[in-house]
Coordinates of C-alpha atoms in Angstrom, one line a residue:
X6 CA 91.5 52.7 102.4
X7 CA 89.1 50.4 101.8
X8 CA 90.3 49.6 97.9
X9 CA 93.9 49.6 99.3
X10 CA 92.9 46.7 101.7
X11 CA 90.9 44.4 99.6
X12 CA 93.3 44.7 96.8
X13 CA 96.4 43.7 99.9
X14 CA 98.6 46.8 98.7
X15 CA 100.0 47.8 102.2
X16 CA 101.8 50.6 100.7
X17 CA 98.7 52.6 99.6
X18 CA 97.1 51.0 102.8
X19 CA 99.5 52.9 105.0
X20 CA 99.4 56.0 103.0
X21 CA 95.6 56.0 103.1
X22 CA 95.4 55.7 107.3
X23 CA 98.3 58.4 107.7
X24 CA 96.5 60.7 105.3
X25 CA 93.3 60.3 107.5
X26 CA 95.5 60.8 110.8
X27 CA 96.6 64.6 108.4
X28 CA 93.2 65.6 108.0
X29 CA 92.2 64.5 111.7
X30 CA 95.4 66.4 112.9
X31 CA 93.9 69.6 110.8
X32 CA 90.5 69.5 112.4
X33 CA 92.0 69.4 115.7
X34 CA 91.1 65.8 116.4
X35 CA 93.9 64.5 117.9
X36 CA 92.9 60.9 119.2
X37 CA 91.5 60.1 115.8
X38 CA 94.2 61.6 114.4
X39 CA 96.6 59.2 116.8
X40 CA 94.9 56.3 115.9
X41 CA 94.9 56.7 112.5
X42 CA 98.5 57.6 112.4
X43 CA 99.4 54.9 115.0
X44 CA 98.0 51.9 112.0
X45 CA 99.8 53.7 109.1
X46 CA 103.5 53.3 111.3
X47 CA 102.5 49.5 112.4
X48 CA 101.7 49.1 108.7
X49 CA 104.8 50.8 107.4
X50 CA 107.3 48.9 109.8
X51 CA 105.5 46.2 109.1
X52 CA 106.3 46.1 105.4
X53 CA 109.7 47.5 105.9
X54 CA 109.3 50.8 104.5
X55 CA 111.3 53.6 106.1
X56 CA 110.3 56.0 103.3
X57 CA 106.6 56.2 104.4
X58 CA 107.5 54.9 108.4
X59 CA 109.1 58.3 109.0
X60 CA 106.5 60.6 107.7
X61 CA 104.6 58.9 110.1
X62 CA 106.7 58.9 112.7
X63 CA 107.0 62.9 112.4
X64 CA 103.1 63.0 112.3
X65 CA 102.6 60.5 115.4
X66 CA 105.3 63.0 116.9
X67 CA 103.6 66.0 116.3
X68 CA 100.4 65.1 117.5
X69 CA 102.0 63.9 120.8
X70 CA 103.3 67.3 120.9
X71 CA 100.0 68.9 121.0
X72 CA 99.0 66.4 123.5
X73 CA 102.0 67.6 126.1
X74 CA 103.2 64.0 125.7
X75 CA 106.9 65.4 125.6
X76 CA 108.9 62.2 126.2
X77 CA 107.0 60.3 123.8
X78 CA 106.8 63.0 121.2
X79 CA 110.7 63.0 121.1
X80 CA 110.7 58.6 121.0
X81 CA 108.9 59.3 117.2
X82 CA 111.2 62.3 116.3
X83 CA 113.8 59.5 116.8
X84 CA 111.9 57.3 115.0
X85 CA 111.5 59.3 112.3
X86 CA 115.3 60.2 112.1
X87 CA 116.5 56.5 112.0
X88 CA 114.0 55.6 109.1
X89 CA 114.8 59.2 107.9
X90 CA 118.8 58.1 107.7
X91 CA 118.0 55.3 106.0
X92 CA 116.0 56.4 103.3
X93 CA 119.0 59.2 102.9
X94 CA 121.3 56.2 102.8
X95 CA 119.8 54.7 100.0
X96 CA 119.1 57.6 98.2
X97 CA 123.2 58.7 97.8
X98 CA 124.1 54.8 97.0
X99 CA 121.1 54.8 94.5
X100 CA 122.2 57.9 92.6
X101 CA 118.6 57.2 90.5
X102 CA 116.2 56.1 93.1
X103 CA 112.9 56.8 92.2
X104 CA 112.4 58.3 95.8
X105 CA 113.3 62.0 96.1
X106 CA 112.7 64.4 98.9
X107 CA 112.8 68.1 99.1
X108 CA 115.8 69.0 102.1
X109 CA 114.2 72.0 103.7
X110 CA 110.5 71.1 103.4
X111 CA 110.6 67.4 104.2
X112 CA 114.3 66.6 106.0
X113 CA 115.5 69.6 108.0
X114 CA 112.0 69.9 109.8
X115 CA 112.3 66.7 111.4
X116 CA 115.2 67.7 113.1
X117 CA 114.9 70.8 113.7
X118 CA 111.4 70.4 115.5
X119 CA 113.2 67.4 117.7
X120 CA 115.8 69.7 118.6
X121 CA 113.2 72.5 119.6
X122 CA 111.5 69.7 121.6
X123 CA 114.9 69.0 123.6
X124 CA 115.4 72.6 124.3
X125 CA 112.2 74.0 125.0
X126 CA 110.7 74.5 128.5
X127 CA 108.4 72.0 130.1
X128 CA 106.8 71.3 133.1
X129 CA 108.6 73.7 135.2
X130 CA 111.7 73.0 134.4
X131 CA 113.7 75.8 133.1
X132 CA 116.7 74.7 131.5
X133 CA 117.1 70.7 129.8
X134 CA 119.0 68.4 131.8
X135 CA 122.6 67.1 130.5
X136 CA 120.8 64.2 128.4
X137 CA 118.5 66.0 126.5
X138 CA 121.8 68.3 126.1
X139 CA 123.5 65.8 124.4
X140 CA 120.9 64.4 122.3
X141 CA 120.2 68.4 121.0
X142 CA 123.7 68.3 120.2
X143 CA 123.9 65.0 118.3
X144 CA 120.6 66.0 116.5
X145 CA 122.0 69.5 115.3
X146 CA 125.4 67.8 114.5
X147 CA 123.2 64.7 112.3
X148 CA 121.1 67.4 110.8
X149 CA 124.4 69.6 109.4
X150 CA 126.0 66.6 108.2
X151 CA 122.8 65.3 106.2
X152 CA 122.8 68.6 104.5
X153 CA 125.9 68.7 103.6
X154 CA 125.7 65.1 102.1
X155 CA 122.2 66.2 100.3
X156 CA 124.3 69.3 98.8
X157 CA 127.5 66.5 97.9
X158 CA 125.6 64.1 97.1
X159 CA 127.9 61.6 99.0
X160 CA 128.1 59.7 102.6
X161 CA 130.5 61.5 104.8
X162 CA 132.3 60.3 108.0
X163 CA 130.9 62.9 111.3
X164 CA 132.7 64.0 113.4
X165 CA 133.2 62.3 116.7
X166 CA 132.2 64.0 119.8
X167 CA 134.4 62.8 122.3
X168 CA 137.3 63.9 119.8
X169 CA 136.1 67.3 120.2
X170 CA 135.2 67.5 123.5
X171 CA 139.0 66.0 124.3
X172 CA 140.5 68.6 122.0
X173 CA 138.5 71.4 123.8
X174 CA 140.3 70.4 127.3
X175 CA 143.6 69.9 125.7
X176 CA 143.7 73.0 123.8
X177 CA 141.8 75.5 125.7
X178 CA 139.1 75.9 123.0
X179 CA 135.5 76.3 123.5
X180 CA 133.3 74.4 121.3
X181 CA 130.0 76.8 120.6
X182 CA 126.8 75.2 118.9
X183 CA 124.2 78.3 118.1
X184 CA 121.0 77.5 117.2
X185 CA 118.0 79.4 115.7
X186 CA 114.7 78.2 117.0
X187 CA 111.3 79.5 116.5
X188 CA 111.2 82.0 119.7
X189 CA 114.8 81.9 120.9
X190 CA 118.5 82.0 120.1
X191 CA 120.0 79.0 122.1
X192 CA 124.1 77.7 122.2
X193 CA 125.5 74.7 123.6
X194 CA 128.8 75.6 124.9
X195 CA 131.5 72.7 125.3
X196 CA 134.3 74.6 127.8
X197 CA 137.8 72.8 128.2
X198 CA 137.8 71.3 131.5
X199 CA 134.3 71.0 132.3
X200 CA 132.5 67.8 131.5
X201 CA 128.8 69.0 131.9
X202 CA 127.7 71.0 128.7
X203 CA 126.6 75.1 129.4
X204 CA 123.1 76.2 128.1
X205 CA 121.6 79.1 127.8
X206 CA 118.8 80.9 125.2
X207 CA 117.5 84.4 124.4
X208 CA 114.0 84.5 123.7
X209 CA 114.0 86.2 120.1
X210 CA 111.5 85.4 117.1
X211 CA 113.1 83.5 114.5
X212 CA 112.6 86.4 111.9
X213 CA 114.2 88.9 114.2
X214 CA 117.3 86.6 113.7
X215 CA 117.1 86.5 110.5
X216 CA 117.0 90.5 109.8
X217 CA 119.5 91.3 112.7
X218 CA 122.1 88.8 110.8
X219 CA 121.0 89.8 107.7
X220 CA 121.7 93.5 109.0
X221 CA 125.3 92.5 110.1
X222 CA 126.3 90.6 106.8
X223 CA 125.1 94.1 105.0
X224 CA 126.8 96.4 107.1
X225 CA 130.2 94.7 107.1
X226 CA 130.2 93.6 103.4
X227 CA 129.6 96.9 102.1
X228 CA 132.1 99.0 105.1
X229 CA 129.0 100.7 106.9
X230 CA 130.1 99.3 109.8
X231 CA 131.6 102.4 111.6
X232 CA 129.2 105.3 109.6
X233 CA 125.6 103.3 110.4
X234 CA 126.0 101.8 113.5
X235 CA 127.4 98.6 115.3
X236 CA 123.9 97.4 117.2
X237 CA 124.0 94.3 115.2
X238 CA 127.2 93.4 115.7
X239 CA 126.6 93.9 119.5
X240 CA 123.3 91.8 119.6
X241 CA 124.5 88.7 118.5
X242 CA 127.2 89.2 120.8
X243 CA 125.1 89.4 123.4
X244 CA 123.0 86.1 122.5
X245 CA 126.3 84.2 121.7
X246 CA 129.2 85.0 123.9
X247 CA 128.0 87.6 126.6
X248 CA 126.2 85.0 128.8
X249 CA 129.9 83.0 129.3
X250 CA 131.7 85.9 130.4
X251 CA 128.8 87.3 132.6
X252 CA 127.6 84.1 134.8
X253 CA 126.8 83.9 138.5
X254 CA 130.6 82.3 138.8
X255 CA 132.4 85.0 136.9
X256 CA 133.7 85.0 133.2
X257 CA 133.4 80.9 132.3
X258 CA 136.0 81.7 129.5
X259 CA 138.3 83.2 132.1
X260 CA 137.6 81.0 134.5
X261 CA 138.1 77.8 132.3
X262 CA 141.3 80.0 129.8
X263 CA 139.4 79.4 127.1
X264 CA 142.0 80.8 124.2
X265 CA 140.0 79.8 121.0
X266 CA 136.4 79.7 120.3
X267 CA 135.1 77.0 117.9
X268 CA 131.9 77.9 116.3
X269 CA 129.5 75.0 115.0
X270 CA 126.8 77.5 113.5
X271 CA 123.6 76.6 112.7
X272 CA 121.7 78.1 109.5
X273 CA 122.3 81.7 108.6
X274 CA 125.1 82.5 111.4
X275 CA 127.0 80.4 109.6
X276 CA 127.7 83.3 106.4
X277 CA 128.2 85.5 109.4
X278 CA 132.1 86.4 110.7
X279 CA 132.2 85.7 114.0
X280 CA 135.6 87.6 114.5
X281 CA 133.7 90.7 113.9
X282 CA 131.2 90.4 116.6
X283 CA 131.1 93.3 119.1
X284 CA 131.6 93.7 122.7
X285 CA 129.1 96.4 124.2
X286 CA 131.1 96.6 127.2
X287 CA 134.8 96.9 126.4
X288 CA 134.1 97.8 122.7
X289 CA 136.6 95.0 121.8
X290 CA 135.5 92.6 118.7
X291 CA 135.6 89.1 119.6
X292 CA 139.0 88.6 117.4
X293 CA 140.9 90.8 120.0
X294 CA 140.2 88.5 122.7
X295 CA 140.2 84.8 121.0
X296 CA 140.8 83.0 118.4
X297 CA 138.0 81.9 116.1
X298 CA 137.4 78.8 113.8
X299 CA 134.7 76.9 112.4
X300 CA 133.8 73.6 112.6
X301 CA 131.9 71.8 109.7
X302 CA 130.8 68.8 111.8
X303 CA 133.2 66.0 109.7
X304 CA 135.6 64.1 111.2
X305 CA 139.2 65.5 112.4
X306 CA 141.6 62.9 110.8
X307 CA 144.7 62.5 113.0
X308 CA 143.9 66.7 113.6
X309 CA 148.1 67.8 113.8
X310 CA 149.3 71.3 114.1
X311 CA 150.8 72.8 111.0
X312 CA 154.7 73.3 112.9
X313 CA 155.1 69.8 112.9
X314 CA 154.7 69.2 108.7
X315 CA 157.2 70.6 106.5
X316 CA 155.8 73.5 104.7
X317 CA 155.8 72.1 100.9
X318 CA 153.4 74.7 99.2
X319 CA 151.2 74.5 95.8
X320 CA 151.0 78.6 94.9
X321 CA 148.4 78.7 92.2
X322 CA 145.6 81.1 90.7
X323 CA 144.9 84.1 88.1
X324 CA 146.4 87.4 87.6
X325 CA 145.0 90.8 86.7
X326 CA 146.2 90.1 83.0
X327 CA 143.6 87.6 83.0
X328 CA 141.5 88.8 84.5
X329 CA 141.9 87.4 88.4
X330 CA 142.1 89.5 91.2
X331 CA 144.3 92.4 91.0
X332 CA 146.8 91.0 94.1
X333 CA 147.3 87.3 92.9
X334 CA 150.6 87.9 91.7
X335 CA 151.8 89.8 94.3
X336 CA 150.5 86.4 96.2
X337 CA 152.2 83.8 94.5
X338 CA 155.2 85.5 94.2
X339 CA 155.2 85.7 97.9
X340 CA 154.9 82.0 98.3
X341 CA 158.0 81.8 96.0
X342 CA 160.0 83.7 97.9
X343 CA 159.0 82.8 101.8
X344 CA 158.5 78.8 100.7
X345 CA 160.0 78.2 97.2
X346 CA 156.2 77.4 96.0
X347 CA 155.8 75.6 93.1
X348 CA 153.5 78.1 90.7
X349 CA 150.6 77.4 88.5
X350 CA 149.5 80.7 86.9
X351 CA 147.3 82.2 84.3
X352 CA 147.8 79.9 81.4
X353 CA 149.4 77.4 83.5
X354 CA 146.6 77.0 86.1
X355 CA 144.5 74.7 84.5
X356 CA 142.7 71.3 86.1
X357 CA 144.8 69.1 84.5
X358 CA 148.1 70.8 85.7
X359 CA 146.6 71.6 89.0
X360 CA 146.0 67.1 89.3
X361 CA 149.3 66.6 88.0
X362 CA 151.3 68.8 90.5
X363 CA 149.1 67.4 93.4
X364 CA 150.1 63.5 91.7
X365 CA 153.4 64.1 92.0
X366 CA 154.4 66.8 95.3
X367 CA 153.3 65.8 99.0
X368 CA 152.0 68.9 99.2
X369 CA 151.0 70.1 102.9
X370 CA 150.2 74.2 101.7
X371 CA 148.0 74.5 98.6
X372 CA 147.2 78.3 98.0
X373 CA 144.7 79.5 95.0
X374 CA 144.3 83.1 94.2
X375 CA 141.8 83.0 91.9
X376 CA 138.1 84.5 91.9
X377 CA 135.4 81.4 93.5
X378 CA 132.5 81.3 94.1
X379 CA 130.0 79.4 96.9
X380 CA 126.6 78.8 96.1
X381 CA 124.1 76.4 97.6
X382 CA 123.7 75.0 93.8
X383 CA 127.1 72.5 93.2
X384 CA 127.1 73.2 89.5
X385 CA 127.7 77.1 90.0
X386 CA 130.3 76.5 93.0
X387 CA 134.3 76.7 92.2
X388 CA 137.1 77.9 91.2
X389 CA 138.2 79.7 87.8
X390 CA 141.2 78.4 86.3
X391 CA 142.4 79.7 83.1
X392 CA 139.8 77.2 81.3
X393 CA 137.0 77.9 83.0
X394 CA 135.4 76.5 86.5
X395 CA 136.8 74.0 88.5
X396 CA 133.9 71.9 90.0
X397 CA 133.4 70.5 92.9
X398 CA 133.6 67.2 91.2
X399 CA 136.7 67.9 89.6
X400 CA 138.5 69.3 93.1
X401 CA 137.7 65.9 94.3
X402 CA 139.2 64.0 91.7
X403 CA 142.3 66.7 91.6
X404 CA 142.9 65.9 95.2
X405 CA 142.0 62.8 95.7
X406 CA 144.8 61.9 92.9
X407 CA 146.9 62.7 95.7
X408 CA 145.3 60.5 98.9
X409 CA 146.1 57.2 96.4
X410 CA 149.9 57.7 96.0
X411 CA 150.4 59.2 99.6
X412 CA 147.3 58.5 102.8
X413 CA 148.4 62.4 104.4
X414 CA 145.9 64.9 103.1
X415 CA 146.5 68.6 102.0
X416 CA 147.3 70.2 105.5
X417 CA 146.1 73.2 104.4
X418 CA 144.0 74.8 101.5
X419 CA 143.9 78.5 101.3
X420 CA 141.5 80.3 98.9
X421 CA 142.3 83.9 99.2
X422 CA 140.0 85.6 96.4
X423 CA 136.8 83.8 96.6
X424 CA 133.0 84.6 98.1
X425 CA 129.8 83.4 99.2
X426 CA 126.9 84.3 97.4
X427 CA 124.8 87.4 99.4
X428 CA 121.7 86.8 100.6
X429 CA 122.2 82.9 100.2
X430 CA 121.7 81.5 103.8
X431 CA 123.0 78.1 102.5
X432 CA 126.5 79.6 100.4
X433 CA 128.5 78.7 102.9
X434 CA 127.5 74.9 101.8
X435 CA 129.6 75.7 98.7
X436 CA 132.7 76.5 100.9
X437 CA 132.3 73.6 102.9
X438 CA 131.5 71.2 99.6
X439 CA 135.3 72.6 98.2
X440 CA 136.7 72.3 101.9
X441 CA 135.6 68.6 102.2
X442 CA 136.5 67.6 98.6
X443 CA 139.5 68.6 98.5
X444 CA 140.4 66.6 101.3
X445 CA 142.5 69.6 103.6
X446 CA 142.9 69.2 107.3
X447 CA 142.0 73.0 107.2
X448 CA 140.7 75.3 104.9
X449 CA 141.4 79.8 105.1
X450 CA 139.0 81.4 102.6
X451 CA 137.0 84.5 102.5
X452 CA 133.5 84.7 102.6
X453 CA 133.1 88.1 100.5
X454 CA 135.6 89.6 98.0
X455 CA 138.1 91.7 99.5
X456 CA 140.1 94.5 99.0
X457 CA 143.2 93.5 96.5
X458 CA 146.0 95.6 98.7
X459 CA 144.0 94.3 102.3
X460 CA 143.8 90.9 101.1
X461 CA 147.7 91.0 99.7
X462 CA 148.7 92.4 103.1
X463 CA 146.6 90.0 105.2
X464 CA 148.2 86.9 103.3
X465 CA 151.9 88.5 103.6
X466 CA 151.3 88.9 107.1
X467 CA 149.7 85.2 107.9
X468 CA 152.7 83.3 105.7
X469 CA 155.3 85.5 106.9
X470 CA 154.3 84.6 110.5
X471 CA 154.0 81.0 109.5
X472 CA 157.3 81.0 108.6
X473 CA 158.9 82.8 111.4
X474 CA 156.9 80.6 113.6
X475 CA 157.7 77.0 111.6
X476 CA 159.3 76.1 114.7
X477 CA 157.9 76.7 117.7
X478 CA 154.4 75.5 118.7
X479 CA 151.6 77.2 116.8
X480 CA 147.8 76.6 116.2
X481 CA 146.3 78.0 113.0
X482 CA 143.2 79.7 114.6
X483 CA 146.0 82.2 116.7
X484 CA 147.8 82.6 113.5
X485 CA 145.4 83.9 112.0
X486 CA 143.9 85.8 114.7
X487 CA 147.1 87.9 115.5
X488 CA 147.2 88.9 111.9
X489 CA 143.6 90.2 112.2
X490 CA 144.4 91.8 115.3
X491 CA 147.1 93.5 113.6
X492 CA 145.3 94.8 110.7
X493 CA 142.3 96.2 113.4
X494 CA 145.2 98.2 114.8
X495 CA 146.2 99.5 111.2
X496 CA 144.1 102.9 110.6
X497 CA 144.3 101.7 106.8
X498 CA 142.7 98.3 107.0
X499 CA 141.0 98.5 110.6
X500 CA 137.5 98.3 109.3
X501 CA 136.3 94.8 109.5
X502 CA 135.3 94.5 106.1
X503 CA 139.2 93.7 105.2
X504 CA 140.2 91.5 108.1
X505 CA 136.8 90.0 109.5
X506 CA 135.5 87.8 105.9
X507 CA 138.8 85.3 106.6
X508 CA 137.7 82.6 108.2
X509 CA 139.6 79.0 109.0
X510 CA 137.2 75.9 108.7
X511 CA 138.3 72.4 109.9
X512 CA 141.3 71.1 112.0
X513 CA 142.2 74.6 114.3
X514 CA 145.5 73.3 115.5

């Protein structure tokens, strides 16, 4: 500290005082450790340096923390975001900056400790109030969106709250935000009609969520669901949806005709189906009594629902002979018929075909039967065409081709034959990566490989509906929803490892 003073390098000076405020902070010495920490973030703003301001930030946070200084602990959590952002920032525009951090150990703690902070119990008071509500929100919503700009390595546009919240009350859709903290389950329910937000929490260990939603993933993935047993499924029903349809005012989804349930899940529920969770009551899954989307957190561009485009479809993918899933032709052929789908297959499904048809149709269906894959590594996430992976990269540029000769995006992108990887709580990043660069208002794709006949009946079923229904007022979410109710009712396909892996990301309407 002393060196770092006389030779005027405030860098190394503010290093040197927050590294004393650490070692105070591990002995337990929290004023020292405040003051110390208090000169290195005076230092740091000082010399403009949001890359060491935030780390102090978090510290000065923490140790307010331990002091029971709540309301000033969260003021340096929000500190520590903003110079957090802007480190972030410069670190996409900068593709070489010599600055890197590690996402889980050094970004997602920040806000995932302020967001415990919001929601945990304090002086008395049982649940937060509707501020610290909306600021949990905001912070969970900031926090998905920076990992999935850390995974793209681009800046994305968020989504915009009041455009969810007035899409809830006009289309009777629930907006659900689970979260895993370190002792609890808690979700922040946005119901049409109401403006306060709901809140409630289970208190659960953090690794008992993780093995319980482990446990589910396992049991419907490999059809155990019916010969092991359903408890799973039936827990996280019970710490997701049971408390809104068992309050001290009645069912708030019945009471507020909720119709569609919008799920913005946090960390591992987010490889999980939601359609598949269990009532212990009725014995009903949650499909049977709404419809269920995802939300990735972006923006909803000019969200429109799919009756009111004309259905101009893209079929494209891999057959058998080639090695692609068994019912791809069966697909494609389908789309041919019911749409008069231009097809790309085998040999003809290739990146430079797929860029030219997207050039040169205003395509509002694209459909891809082909075997994908989502990792939470970009270069092993894609799409196999018959030369290999398509890339993330490349779907952006194949896609984006299209945004330059017409603004109106791909209304829908369905990828009927793809997977995330197992035991990969951050897969489903790959999904959303090919969902967001490819541009699609909404994006159907499975989560795990599926039966070849399930998945060829499940697609006939959801287009020939489309198509019967191409007229008359329609979301997506229901669409898909009364196709997976009717394969439930099938004694062929009723397990949930057929129907329940389908799941619609994006615009629901």
């Amino acid at each position: 500290l002393a060196q770092a003073k006389e030779l005027g390098d405030h860098r190394s000076e503010a290093f040197a005082e927050g590294y004393l405020g650490q070692f105070a902070e591990s002995q337990s010495q929290w004023f020292s450790a405040q003051g110390y920490t208090q000169s290195a973030v005076a230092i740091a703003e000082e010399i403009i340096a949001p890359d060491i301001a935030y780390q102090w930030h978090w510290q000065l946070g923490r140790l307010l923390k331990q002091q029971d200084q709540i309301p000033l602990a969260i003021k340096e959590y929000e500190m520590a975001i903003a110079n957090l952002n802007q480190v972030r920032n410069n670190q996409i525009s900068l593709k070489n900056s010599d600055i890197q951090f590690s996402f889980r150990d050094q970004v997602e703690p920040v806000y995932r400790q302020l967001i415990e902070l919001l929601l945990s119990p304090s002086d008395g008071v049982i649940a937060p109030d509707q501020s610290q509500l909306e600021k949990a929100r905001k912070t969970l919503e900031s926090l998905q969106l920076a990992e999935l700009e850390n995974y793209l390595r681009c800046t994305l546009q968020p989504a915009n709250p009041k455009q969810l919240d007035s899409l809830s009350d006009q289309n009777g859709a629930a907006i659900l935000y689970p979260i895993i903290l370190p002792k609890q389950v808690a979700v922040i329910a946005k119901l049409p009609g109401l403006e306060k937000l709901v809140y409630f929490a289970k208190p659960v260990s953090e690794s008992e969520v993780r093995t319980k939603l482990t446990q589910l993933r396992y049991i419907l993935e490999q059809d155990l669901f019916d010969s092991i047993d359903q408890e799973p499924a039936k827990t996280v029903y019970k710490w997701l949806i049971q408390p809104l349809e068992a309050s001290e005012n009645g069912s708030l989804l019945r009471n507020t005709k909720t119709e569609t349930l919008v799920f913005v899940p946090d960390g591992q529920f987010r490889n999980i189906p939601m359609a598949a969770l269990k009532d212990p009551i009725t014995d009903r899954y949650l499909i049977e009594n709404y419809a269920v989307t995802l939300h990735l957190n972006l923006e909803l561009k000019n969200p429109q629902p799919l009756y009111q485009h004309p259905l101009i479809t893209l079929a494209a993918g891999i057959t058998k002979e080639l090695g692609g899933p068994e019912q791809a032709e069966v697909e494609l052929t389908l789309l041919q018929e019911q749409f008069s789908a231009i097809k790309l297959s085998d040999e003809r499904f290739t990146l430079k075909n797929l860029q030219q048809q997207i050039n040169s149709h205003p395509y509002t269906i694209v459909h891809i039967a082909s075997h994908g894959d989502f990792t939470s590594q970009p270069e092993t996430t894609g799409i196999k065409s018959a030369t290999g992976l398509i890339n993330l990269n490349e779907i952006k540029e194949s896609f984006e081709i299209q945004s330059q000769a017409r603004p109106e995006p791909i209304e829908l992108l369905v990828l009927s034959a793809c997977r995330t990887a197992d035991g990969d709580r951050r897969a489903i990043l790959g999904l959303a990566g090919i969902a967001v660069q490819s541009g699609a208002r909404s994006t159907l794709a499975s989560l795990w490989y599926v039966d070849d006949e399930s998945t060829s009946d499940l697609m006939q079923r959801f287009y020939t509906a489309l198509k019967e229904k191409s007229n008359s007022p329609f979301s997506k979410a229901e669409l898909l929803q009364s196709v997976q109710k009717q394969l439930i009712k099938d004694p062929s396909y009723s397990a949930p490892l057929y129907w329940a892996p389908f799941v619609l990301l994006g615009n629901w309407l």
